[in-house]
Short mmCIF file of C-alpha atoms in Angstrom, two decimals:
data_model
loop_
_atom_site.label_atom_id
_atom_site.label_comp_id
_atom_site.label_asym_id
_atom_site.label_seq_id
_atom_site.Cartn_x
_atom_site.Cartn_y
_atom_site.Cartn_z
CA UNK A 1 2.19 39.81 3.21
CA UNK A 2 2.22 37.34 0.68
CA UNK A 3 3.04 33.87 2.02
CA UNK A 4 5.75 32.45 0.91
CA UNK A 5 5.21 29.35 -1.70
CA UNK A 6 6.87 25.81 0.11
CA UNK A 7 8.35 23.56 -1.72
CA UNK A 8 7.49 19.73 -1.11
CA UNK A 9 9.90 17.25 -3.01
CA UNK A 10 7.62 13.65 -3.34
CA UNK A 11 9.84 10.53 -3.72
CA UNK A 12 7.94 9.06 -6.43
CA UNK A 13 5.53 11.43 -7.33
CA UNK A 14 3.47 10.03 -10.32
CA UNK A 15 0.91 11.35 -12.20
CA UNK A 16 -2.03 9.58 -10.93
CA UNK A 17 -1.54 11.20 -7.41
CA UNK A 18 -0.92 14.57 -8.50
CA UNK A 19 -4.14 15.69 -9.22
CA UNK A 20 -5.22 14.64 -5.25
CA UNK A 21 -2.13 16.32 -4.21
CA UNK A 22 -3.39 19.82 -5.56
CA UNK A 23 -6.73 19.05 -4.16
CA UNK A 24 -5.93 19.58 -0.99
CA UNK A 25 -6.09 22.55 1.60
CA UNK A 26 -4.14 25.37 0.28
CA UNK A 27 -2.54 23.42 -2.19
CA UNK A 28 -2.19 26.30 -4.28
CA UNK A 29 0.55 27.58 -2.08
CA UNK A 30 2.31 24.39 -2.63
CA UNK A 31 4.92 23.73 -5.21
CA UNK A 32 5.39 19.56 -5.41
CA UNK A 33 9.09 18.44 -6.82
CA UNK A 34 9.71 14.67 -8.05
CA UNK A 35 12.64 13.20 -6.17
CA UNK A 36 13.59 9.98 -7.64
CA UNK A 37 10.85 7.97 -10.24
CA UNK A 38 8.73 4.94 -9.84
CA UNK A 39 11.16 2.66 -12.10
CA UNK A 40 14.14 3.96 -10.13
CA UNK A 41 12.56 3.47 -6.64
CA UNK A 42 10.81 0.15 -7.20
CA UNK A 43 11.99 -2.07 -10.18
CA UNK A 44 14.72 -4.74 -10.19
CA UNK A 45 16.94 -4.68 -7.30
CA UNK A 46 17.77 -1.27 -5.99
CA UNK A 47 20.48 0.04 -3.85
CA UNK A 48 19.44 2.11 -1.23
CA UNK A 49 22.97 4.15 -0.99
CA UNK A 50 22.60 4.82 -4.67
CA UNK A 51 18.82 5.99 -4.20
CA UNK A 52 20.00 8.15 -1.25
CA UNK A 53 23.41 9.93 -3.27
CA UNK A 54 20.31 10.20 -6.30
CA UNK A 55 18.17 12.05 -3.95
CA UNK A 56 20.98 14.21 -2.60
CA UNK A 57 22.39 15.62 -5.85
CA UNK A 58 18.54 16.68 -6.94
CA UNK A 59 18.00 18.38 -3.66
CA UNK A 60 21.22 19.71 -3.27
CA UNK A 61 20.64 21.19 -6.61
CA UNK A 62 17.89 22.65 -5.70
CA UNK A 63 17.85 26.48 -5.46
CA UNK A 64 15.82 27.44 -2.82
CA UNK A 65 13.97 26.24 0.71
CA UNK A 66 13.25 22.73 1.32
CA UNK A 67 10.12 22.22 3.73
CA UNK A 68 9.37 19.05 3.38
CA UNK A 69 10.17 15.21 1.76
CA UNK A 70 7.28 13.06 1.57
CA UNK A 71 6.30 10.09 -0.01
CA UNK A 72 3.28 7.42 0.12
CA UNK A 73 4.69 4.34 -1.21
CA UNK A 74 6.08 1.32 0.86
CA UNK A 75 10.21 0.47 0.90
CA UNK A 76 12.68 2.14 0.23
CA UNK A 77 9.96 5.13 -0.42
CA UNK A 78 8.95 4.94 3.25
CA UNK A 79 12.82 4.68 5.01
CA UNK A 80 13.85 7.18 2.60
CA UNK A 81 11.44 10.05 4.29
CA UNK A 82 13.46 9.64 7.64
CA UNK A 83 17.04 9.33 6.23
CA UNK A 84 16.60 12.13 3.73
CA UNK A 85 14.61 14.36 6.36
CA UNK A 86 17.26 13.61 9.16
CA UNK A 87 20.04 15.31 6.57
CA UNK A 88 17.84 18.27 5.17
CA UNK A 89 16.14 18.88 8.65
CA UNK A 90 12.30 18.15 7.41
CA UNK A 91 10.22 16.49 9.62
CA UNK A 92 9.84 12.85 9.61
CA UNK A 93 9.04 9.97 12.14
CA UNK A 94 12.35 7.78 13.04
CA UNK A 95 13.64 5.26 10.94
CA UNK A 96 12.77 2.64 13.40
CA UNK A 97 9.46 3.32 13.94
CA UNK A 98 9.08 2.87 10.06
CA UNK A 99 10.90 -0.55 10.02
CA UNK A 100 9.08 -1.55 13.17
CA UNK A 101 6.09 -1.61 10.65
CA UNK A 102 8.01 -2.49 7.33
CA UNK A 103 9.65 -5.43 8.83
CA UNK A 104 6.61 -8.25 8.93
CA UNK A 105 8.40 -10.31 11.87
CA UNK A 106 9.71 -7.32 13.92
CA UNK A 107 6.22 -5.68 13.75
CA UNK A 108 4.59 -9.38 14.61
CA UNK A 109 6.80 -9.02 17.85
CA UNK A 110 5.76 -5.65 18.65
CA UNK A 111 2.07 -6.04 18.17
CA UNK A 112 2.44 -9.34 20.50
CA UNK A 113 3.65 -7.15 23.20
CA UNK A 114 0.40 -4.92 23.43
CA UNK A 115 -2.48 -6.95 21.51
CA UNK A 116 -3.58 -10.16 21.14
CA UNK A 117 -5.40 -9.48 17.92
CA UNK A 118 -3.20 -10.96 15.73
CA UNK A 119 -2.58 -14.80 13.78
CA UNK A 120 0.06 -17.42 15.21
CA UNK A 121 3.21 -16.79 13.35
CA UNK A 122 6.75 -17.71 12.77
CA UNK A 123 10.13 -17.77 11.36
CA UNK A 124 10.43 -20.31 8.17
CA UNK A 125 14.14 -21.49 7.41
CA UNK A 126 14.56 -20.88 3.89
CA UNK A 127 18.16 -22.47 3.74
CA UNK A 128 16.60 -25.90 5.00
CA UNK A 129 16.90 -29.23 2.82
CA UNK A 130 13.35 -29.93 4.01
CA UNK A 131 11.82 -26.40 5.19
CA UNK A 132 9.10 -27.27 7.63
CA UNK A 133 6.11 -24.56 8.75
CA UNK A 134 7.25 -23.20 12.58
CA UNK A 135 5.80 -24.68 15.53
CA UNK A 136 2.58 -23.49 16.32
CA UNK A 137 1.43 -22.45 13.15
CA UNK A 138 -1.08 -24.60 11.56
CA UNK A 139 -2.76 -24.68 7.89
CA UNK A 140 -3.78 -23.02 6.20
CA UNK A 141 -1.20 -20.58 6.45
CA UNK A 142 0.29 -17.78 4.66
CA UNK A 143 4.03 -17.33 3.41
CA UNK A 144 5.56 -13.93 2.81
CA UNK A 145 8.78 -12.11 3.20
CA UNK A 146 9.70 -9.80 5.83
CA UNK A 147 9.33 -7.28 3.15
CA UNK A 148 7.54 -7.34 -0.11
CA UNK A 149 5.84 -4.73 -2.76
CA UNK A 150 1.89 -5.42 -3.05
CA UNK A 151 1.91 -9.07 -1.90
CA UNK A 152 4.53 -9.92 -4.26
CA UNK A 153 5.76 -13.60 -3.18
CA UNK A 154 2.53 -14.20 -0.90
CA UNK A 155 1.43 -17.47 -1.07
CA UNK A 156 -1.48 -18.83 0.72
CA UNK A 157 -0.74 -22.98 1.54
CA UNK A 158 -3.14 -25.49 2.57
CA UNK A 159 -0.69 -28.25 2.80
CA UNK A 160 3.10 -29.66 2.70
CA UNK A 161 3.29 -29.72 -0.84
CA UNK A 162 2.38 -26.28 -1.25
CA UNK A 163 3.92 -25.13 1.78
CA UNK A 164 7.34 -26.89 -0.24
CA UNK A 165 6.63 -24.70 -3.53
CA UNK A 166 5.68 -21.68 -2.16
CA UNK A 167 9.26 -21.75 -0.20
CA UNK A 168 10.79 -22.46 -3.56
CA UNK A 169 9.34 -18.98 -5.12
CA UNK A 170 10.09 -16.96 -2.13
CA UNK A 171 13.88 -18.49 -1.89
CA UNK A 172 14.49 -17.70 -5.59
CA UNK A 173 12.85 -13.93 -5.06
CA UNK A 174 13.58 -12.62 -2.08
CA UNK A 175 17.03 -11.14 -2.24
CA UNK A 176 15.19 -8.50 -4.74
CA UNK A 177 13.54 -6.48 -1.90
CA UNK A 178 15.57 -8.44 1.33
CA UNK A 179 18.95 -7.39 0.47
CA UNK A 180 18.46 -3.93 0.07
CA UNK A 181 16.40 -3.95 3.29
CA UNK A 182 19.22 -5.30 5.19
CA UNK A 183 20.84 -2.08 4.50
CA UNK A 184 18.15 -0.32 6.34
CA UNK A 185 18.56 -3.05 9.10
CA UNK A 186 22.05 -2.11 9.69
CA UNK A 187 21.45 1.94 10.32
CA UNK A 188 19.34 0.51 13.20
CA UNK A 189 20.64 -0.70 17.08
CA UNK A 190 18.12 -3.99 16.69
CA UNK A 191 16.68 -5.48 20.12
CA UNK A 192 18.27 -8.95 21.05
CA UNK A 193 14.82 -10.39 19.46
CA UNK A 194 16.02 -9.56 16.11
CA UNK A 195 19.77 -10.33 16.24
CA UNK A 196 20.67 -12.34 13.04
CA UNK A 197 17.01 -11.91 12.08
CA UNK A 198 18.20 -9.92 8.60
CA UNK A 199 16.02 -8.76 5.44
CA UNK A 200 16.21 -12.36 3.66
CA UNK A 201 13.57 -13.61 6.38
CA UNK A 202 10.40 -15.64 5.43
CA UNK A 203 7.16 -15.37 7.60
CA UNK A 204 4.65 -17.93 8.21
CA UNK A 205 1.29 -16.60 9.74
CA UNK A 206 -1.95 -18.44 9.96
CA UNK A 207 -4.86 -17.67 7.51
CA UNK A 208 -7.31 -15.13 8.74
CA UNK A 209 -10.84 -15.22 7.98
CA UNK A 210 -13.59 -13.29 7.77
CA UNK A 211 -13.94 -9.47 6.69
CA UNK A 212 -11.18 -7.48 5.50
CA UNK A 213 -10.99 -4.03 7.07
CA UNK A 214 -8.39 -0.91 6.96
CA UNK A 215 -7.65 1.45 9.35
CA UNK A 216 -6.01 5.27 8.28
CA UNK A 217 -4.62 7.19 10.99
CA UNK A 218 -2.40 9.40 12.19
CA UNK A 219 0.03 10.53 15.24
CA UNK A 220 0.90 13.92 16.15
CA UNK A 221 2.06 15.43 19.14
CA UNK A 222 2.37 11.45 20.66
CA UNK A 223 -1.45 11.66 19.73
CA UNK A 224 -2.98 8.79 17.41
CA UNK A 225 -6.10 9.74 15.34
CA UNK A 226 -8.05 7.48 13.23
CA UNK A 227 -9.86 9.20 10.70
CA UNK A 228 -11.42 6.61 8.98
CA UNK A 229 -12.43 3.04 8.59
CA UNK A 230 -12.78 1.01 5.28
CA UNK A 231 -14.00 -2.22 3.96
CA UNK A 232 -11.84 -4.40 1.45
CA UNK A 233 -14.04 -6.33 -0.60
CA UNK A 234 -12.17 -9.53 -2.35
CA UNK A 235 -13.53 -11.19 -5.66
CA UNK A 236 -15.76 -14.48 -4.88
CA UNK A 237 -13.49 -17.45 -4.11
CA UNK A 238 -10.52 -15.39 -4.52
CA UNK A 239 -7.74 -13.57 -2.03
CA UNK A 240 -7.58 -10.66 -4.71
CA UNK A 241 -9.30 -7.21 -4.09
CA UNK A 242 -12.18 -6.39 -5.80
CA UNK A 243 -12.57 -3.00 -4.32
CA UNK A 244 -11.98 -0.88 -0.98
CA UNK A 245 -15.26 1.13 0.16
CA UNK A 246 -15.07 3.90 2.48
CA UNK A 247 -16.50 4.27 4.84
CA UNK A 248 -16.76 0.84 5.93
CA UNK A 249 -20.34 -0.78 6.67
CA UNK A 250 -19.05 -2.67 10.03
CA UNK A 251 -21.31 -2.35 13.40
CA UNK A 252 -20.07 0.96 14.99
CA UNK A 253 -18.75 -1.59 18.20
CA UNK A 254 -16.36 -3.42 15.82
CA UNK A 255 -15.35 -0.08 14.18
CA UNK A 256 -14.39 0.81 17.70
CA UNK A 257 -12.59 -2.31 18.42
CA UNK A 258 -10.10 -1.81 15.45
CA UNK A 259 -9.24 2.11 16.11
CA UNK A 260 -8.88 0.85 20.08
CA UNK A 261 -6.19 -1.85 18.97
CA UNK A 262 -4.67 0.96 16.04
CA UNK A 263 -4.21 2.85 19.03
CA UNK A 264 -2.38 0.81 21.22
CA UNK A 265 -0.07 -0.76 18.38
CA UNK A 266 1.21 2.55 17.06
CA UNK A 267 1.77 4.16 20.62
CA UNK A 268 3.92 1.07 21.17
CA UNK A 269 5.81 1.19 17.69
CA UNK A 270 6.73 4.88 18.58
CA UNK A 271 5.88 6.43 15.50
CA UNK A 272 4.91 10.73 15.61
CA UNK A 273 4.55 12.91 12.86
CA UNK A 274 3.33 10.57 10.41
CA UNK A 275 0.36 8.61 8.82
CA UNK A 276 -0.41 5.00 9.11
CA UNK A 277 -2.94 2.05 7.89
CA UNK A 278 -3.54 -0.72 9.31
CA UNK A 279 -5.47 -3.67 7.47
CA UNK A 280 -7.49 -6.60 10.02
CA UNK A 281 -9.76 -9.10 9.27
CA UNK A 282 -13.24 -9.32 11.42
CA UNK A 283 -14.50 -13.02 11.71
CA UNK A 284 -18.28 -12.39 12.57
CA UNK A 285 -18.54 -16.22 13.42
CA UNK A 286 -16.48 -15.53 16.28
CA UNK A 287 -16.52 -11.43 17.15
CA UNK A 288 -12.95 -10.99 16.59
CA UNK A 289 -10.65 -8.84 14.91
CA UNK A 290 -6.96 -9.10 14.18
CA UNK A 291 -3.91 -7.23 12.41
CA UNK A 292 -2.96 -8.42 8.83
CA UNK A 293 -0.23 -6.09 8.65
CA UNK A 294 0.77 -2.28 9.45
CA UNK A 295 1.75 0.07 6.82
CA UNK A 296 4.00 3.09 7.95
CA UNK A 297 2.21 5.45 5.35
CA UNK A 298 -1.40 6.43 4.66
CA UNK A 299 -2.74 4.83 1.48
CA UNK A 300 -2.10 6.52 -1.93
CA UNK A 301 -5.20 4.14 -3.47
CA UNK A 302 -8.04 5.72 -0.74
CA UNK A 303 -7.28 9.37 -1.16
CA UNK A 304 -10.08 9.65 -4.12
CA UNK A 305 -12.19 8.02 -1.34
CA UNK A 306 -11.69 10.48 1.14
CA UNK A 307 -12.15 13.01 -1.37
CA UNK A 308 -15.69 12.07 -2.75
CA UNK A 309 -17.22 11.41 0.89
CA UNK A 310 -14.54 13.77 3.34
CA UNK A 311 -14.17 16.29 0.91
CA UNK A 312 -10.22 16.10 0.97
CA UNK A 313 -7.60 13.76 -0.24
CA UNK A 314 -5.86 11.71 2.71
CA UNK A 315 -2.52 13.02 1.30
CA UNK A 316 -3.76 16.37 3.50
CA UNK A 317 -3.23 14.36 6.49
CA UNK A 318 1.03 14.05 5.10
CA UNK A 319 1.49 17.02 3.75
CA UNK A 320 0.09 18.57 6.93
CA UNK A 321 2.13 16.62 9.40
CA UNK A 322 5.57 17.21 7.12
CA UNK A 323 4.65 21.21 7.41
CA UNK A 324 4.15 21.08 11.33
CA UNK A 325 0.44 21.76 10.87
CA UNK A 326 -2.81 20.89 11.86
CA UNK A 327 -3.36 17.38 10.24
CA UNK A 328 -7.28 17.13 11.05
CA UNK A 329 -9.67 16.18 8.06
CA UNK A 330 -13.34 17.54 7.46
CA UNK A 331 -15.34 14.76 8.00
CA UNK A 332 -18.40 13.77 5.97
CA UNK A 333 -18.13 17.28 3.94
CA UNK A 334 -17.75 15.21 0.33
CA UNK A 335 -20.10 15.43 -2.63
CA UNK A 336 -20.94 11.43 -2.34
CA UNK A 337 -21.88 8.95 0.51
CA UNK A 338 -20.05 6.35 -0.58
CA UNK A 339 -16.89 5.94 -2.51
CA UNK A 340 -15.02 2.72 -4.02
CA UNK A 341 -11.89 2.02 -5.83
CA UNK A 342 -12.31 -1.28 -8.12
CA UNK A 343 -9.76 -3.48 -9.32
CA UNK A 344 -10.15 -4.66 -12.72
CA UNK A 345 -8.00 -7.27 -12.96
CA UNK A 346 -7.26 -10.55 -15.49
CA UNK A 347 -6.79 -13.74 -13.91
CA UNK A 348 -4.76 -15.42 -16.85
CA UNK A 349 -1.47 -14.28 -18.67
CA UNK A 350 -2.20 -12.45 -21.91
CA UNK A 351 -0.85 -9.26 -24.22
CA UNK A 352 -2.47 -6.53 -24.11
CA UNK A 353 -4.43 -5.88 -27.61
CA UNK A 354 -5.82 -2.65 -27.01
CA UNK A 355 -6.06 0.21 -24.62
CA UNK A 356 -7.93 3.71 -24.51
CA UNK A 357 -6.31 6.60 -25.71
CA UNK A 358 -6.11 9.42 -22.96
CA UNK A 359 -9.00 11.26 -24.57
CA UNK A 360 -11.27 8.10 -24.64
CA UNK A 361 -10.70 8.17 -20.58
CA UNK A 362 -11.43 11.77 -20.43
CA UNK A 363 -14.74 11.19 -21.95
CA UNK A 364 -15.73 8.43 -20.01
CA UNK A 365 -15.17 10.23 -16.87
CA UNK A 366 -17.05 12.95 -18.25
CA UNK A 367 -20.15 10.89 -19.24
CA UNK A 368 -20.28 9.26 -16.03
CA UNK A 369 -19.79 11.75 -13.17
CA UNK A 370 -18.00 10.57 -9.81
CA UNK A 371 -15.32 8.43 -11.63
CA UNK A 372 -11.80 8.82 -12.67
CA UNK A 373 -10.13 5.63 -14.43
CA UNK A 374 -6.24 4.83 -14.43
CA UNK A 375 -5.50 2.16 -17.01
CA UNK A 376 -2.26 0.39 -15.60
CA UNK A 377 -0.76 -1.58 -18.49
CA UNK A 378 0.37 -0.44 -21.78
CA UNK A 379 -0.79 -1.65 -25.48
CA UNK A 380 1.60 -4.65 -26.49
CA UNK A 381 2.38 -5.28 -22.90
CA UNK A 382 2.30 -8.84 -21.34
CA UNK A 383 0.80 -8.68 -18.10
CA UNK A 384 3.06 -10.91 -16.38
CA UNK A 385 5.61 -7.96 -17.17
CA UNK A 386 3.69 -5.48 -15.00
CA UNK A 387 5.09 -4.84 -11.52
CA UNK A 388 3.74 -4.60 -8.36
CA UNK A 389 1.16 -7.24 -8.86
CA UNK A 390 -0.24 -9.94 -6.41
CA UNK A 391 0.64 -13.70 -7.06
CA UNK A 392 -2.90 -14.45 -8.33
CA UNK A 393 -4.03 -12.01 -10.48
CA UNK A 394 -3.18 -8.79 -12.61
CA UNK A 395 -4.29 -5.49 -12.37
CA UNK A 396 -5.63 -3.68 -15.72
CA UNK A 397 -6.99 -0.78 -14.51
CA UNK A 398 -8.09 1.26 -11.06
CA UNK A 399 -11.40 2.69 -11.19
CA UNK A 400 -13.06 5.46 -8.56
CA UNK A 401 -16.40 5.84 -7.81
CA UNK A 402 -18.25 8.40 -5.67
CA UNK A 403 -22.31 7.44 -5.15
CA UNK A 404 -25.09 7.76 -2.81
CA UNK A 405 -25.69 4.10 -2.56
CA UNK A 406 -23.50 0.68 -3.20
CA UNK A 407 -25.86 -0.17 -6.27
CA UNK A 408 -24.86 3.50 -8.06
CA UNK A 409 -21.04 2.48 -7.05
CA UNK A 410 -21.41 -0.88 -8.87
CA UNK A 411 -23.42 0.67 -11.91
CA UNK A 412 -20.91 3.30 -12.27
CA UNK A 413 -18.17 0.91 -12.22
CA UNK A 414 -20.01 -1.54 -14.93
CA UNK A 415 -20.42 1.27 -17.33
CA UNK A 416 -16.65 2.14 -16.75
CA UNK A 417 -15.51 -1.65 -17.75
CA UNK A 418 -17.73 -1.83 -20.86
CA UNK A 419 -16.62 1.85 -22.25
CA UNK A 420 -13.04 1.10 -21.83
CA UNK A 421 -12.84 -1.99 -24.00
CA UNK A 422 -9.69 -3.24 -22.86
CA UNK A 423 -8.97 -6.47 -25.00
CA UNK A 424 -6.24 -9.41 -23.97
CA UNK A 425 -5.09 -11.95 -26.30
CA UNK A 426 -3.73 -15.38 -24.49
CA UNK A 427 0.03 -16.01 -25.91
CA UNK A 428 0.41 -19.57 -26.61
CA UNK A 429 3.85 -19.60 -26.15
CA UNK A 430 5.58 -18.27 -22.83
CA UNK A 431 8.43 -16.90 -24.67
CA UNK A 432 6.36 -15.64 -27.38
CA UNK A 433 5.93 -11.81 -27.11
CA UNK A 434 4.79 -11.22 -30.57
CA UNK A 435 0.74 -12.23 -29.85
#
């Protein structure tokens, strides 16, 4: 008997992830359907009720069974998955478990209940005439909204002057994501410690030091499984990522500790039937680990890395859980011993003078085995107008490389950067878009 093809609706389905979605086991029996665009989901100040209405119109008009609704982006995608899942009977973790991860302040409160491996933190009063750091939080520190996209409005500050400047930026921009997030909070019965906190709250956290490491895993039938540990390496003297590298080079005992902390925290959060990723810092000087943040989704940025090293993209776990199947991933069955996602960045604003054509990119990928390239900006686009950027740099290309040594990974990256021939003009006047 021929197995029926299953319909999987993907919130924010994008061209960059479609190849890796189609590389999961039995993808030939799955039909992937786009559900809302990235622009609808993340540009400007979104309206969650409007997004729900638009999604329901698409789903209600579909002539066939809806087998799964999935997503691999942050808010609002992460929260729409359980909301739509409840309406259409698809499998998802609870909305509360998602928000316990997404809301940085609530997440810290939950972490503090079960682990000590987190920085000192507190809330900042954005309405104060003379805002001050919360008691017990020392400089240097990071200020960040309770919810943001891709480190947007996250600022590292070393003194009170920088603190006040960052508060001003956050105060001006926090409503874009914070106001829609409050709609989600209104759907939940919040605990007393979250009463009156809302979605437009600013968090201060003492800065963490050391090596950054990411943990990927899932919860299935109440059991927490960590299936990968990756290193996140920054540009020199910068807080911006240069690359994610898999598998981690950290000592096995350190990797086991971040696994153990991850399992304790995810059990307390109450997630089930879903993937997660947690970012940590490991300080070799003190031999300590600390949670930076918890994401209630796997990282789509790592999909190619798992495919290169383990043989299957991490999208497999998300899809298998949504379809009530075994989410286990193979181990070290891919063609390469190591893999990396590189962030080719520009650290000043400018206008893109030239980008390679699709054919040029394809030729580079064919000439350099084990690479995949996504160019971020469009020709003639101003870098500061690209969405979802951190506060200090602009991503101009993502370059995925697989190899048998770090040296090979770097050589392939350097080859790709040179071959892309991306060029930029630095505008003389911020209002001049014609450079």
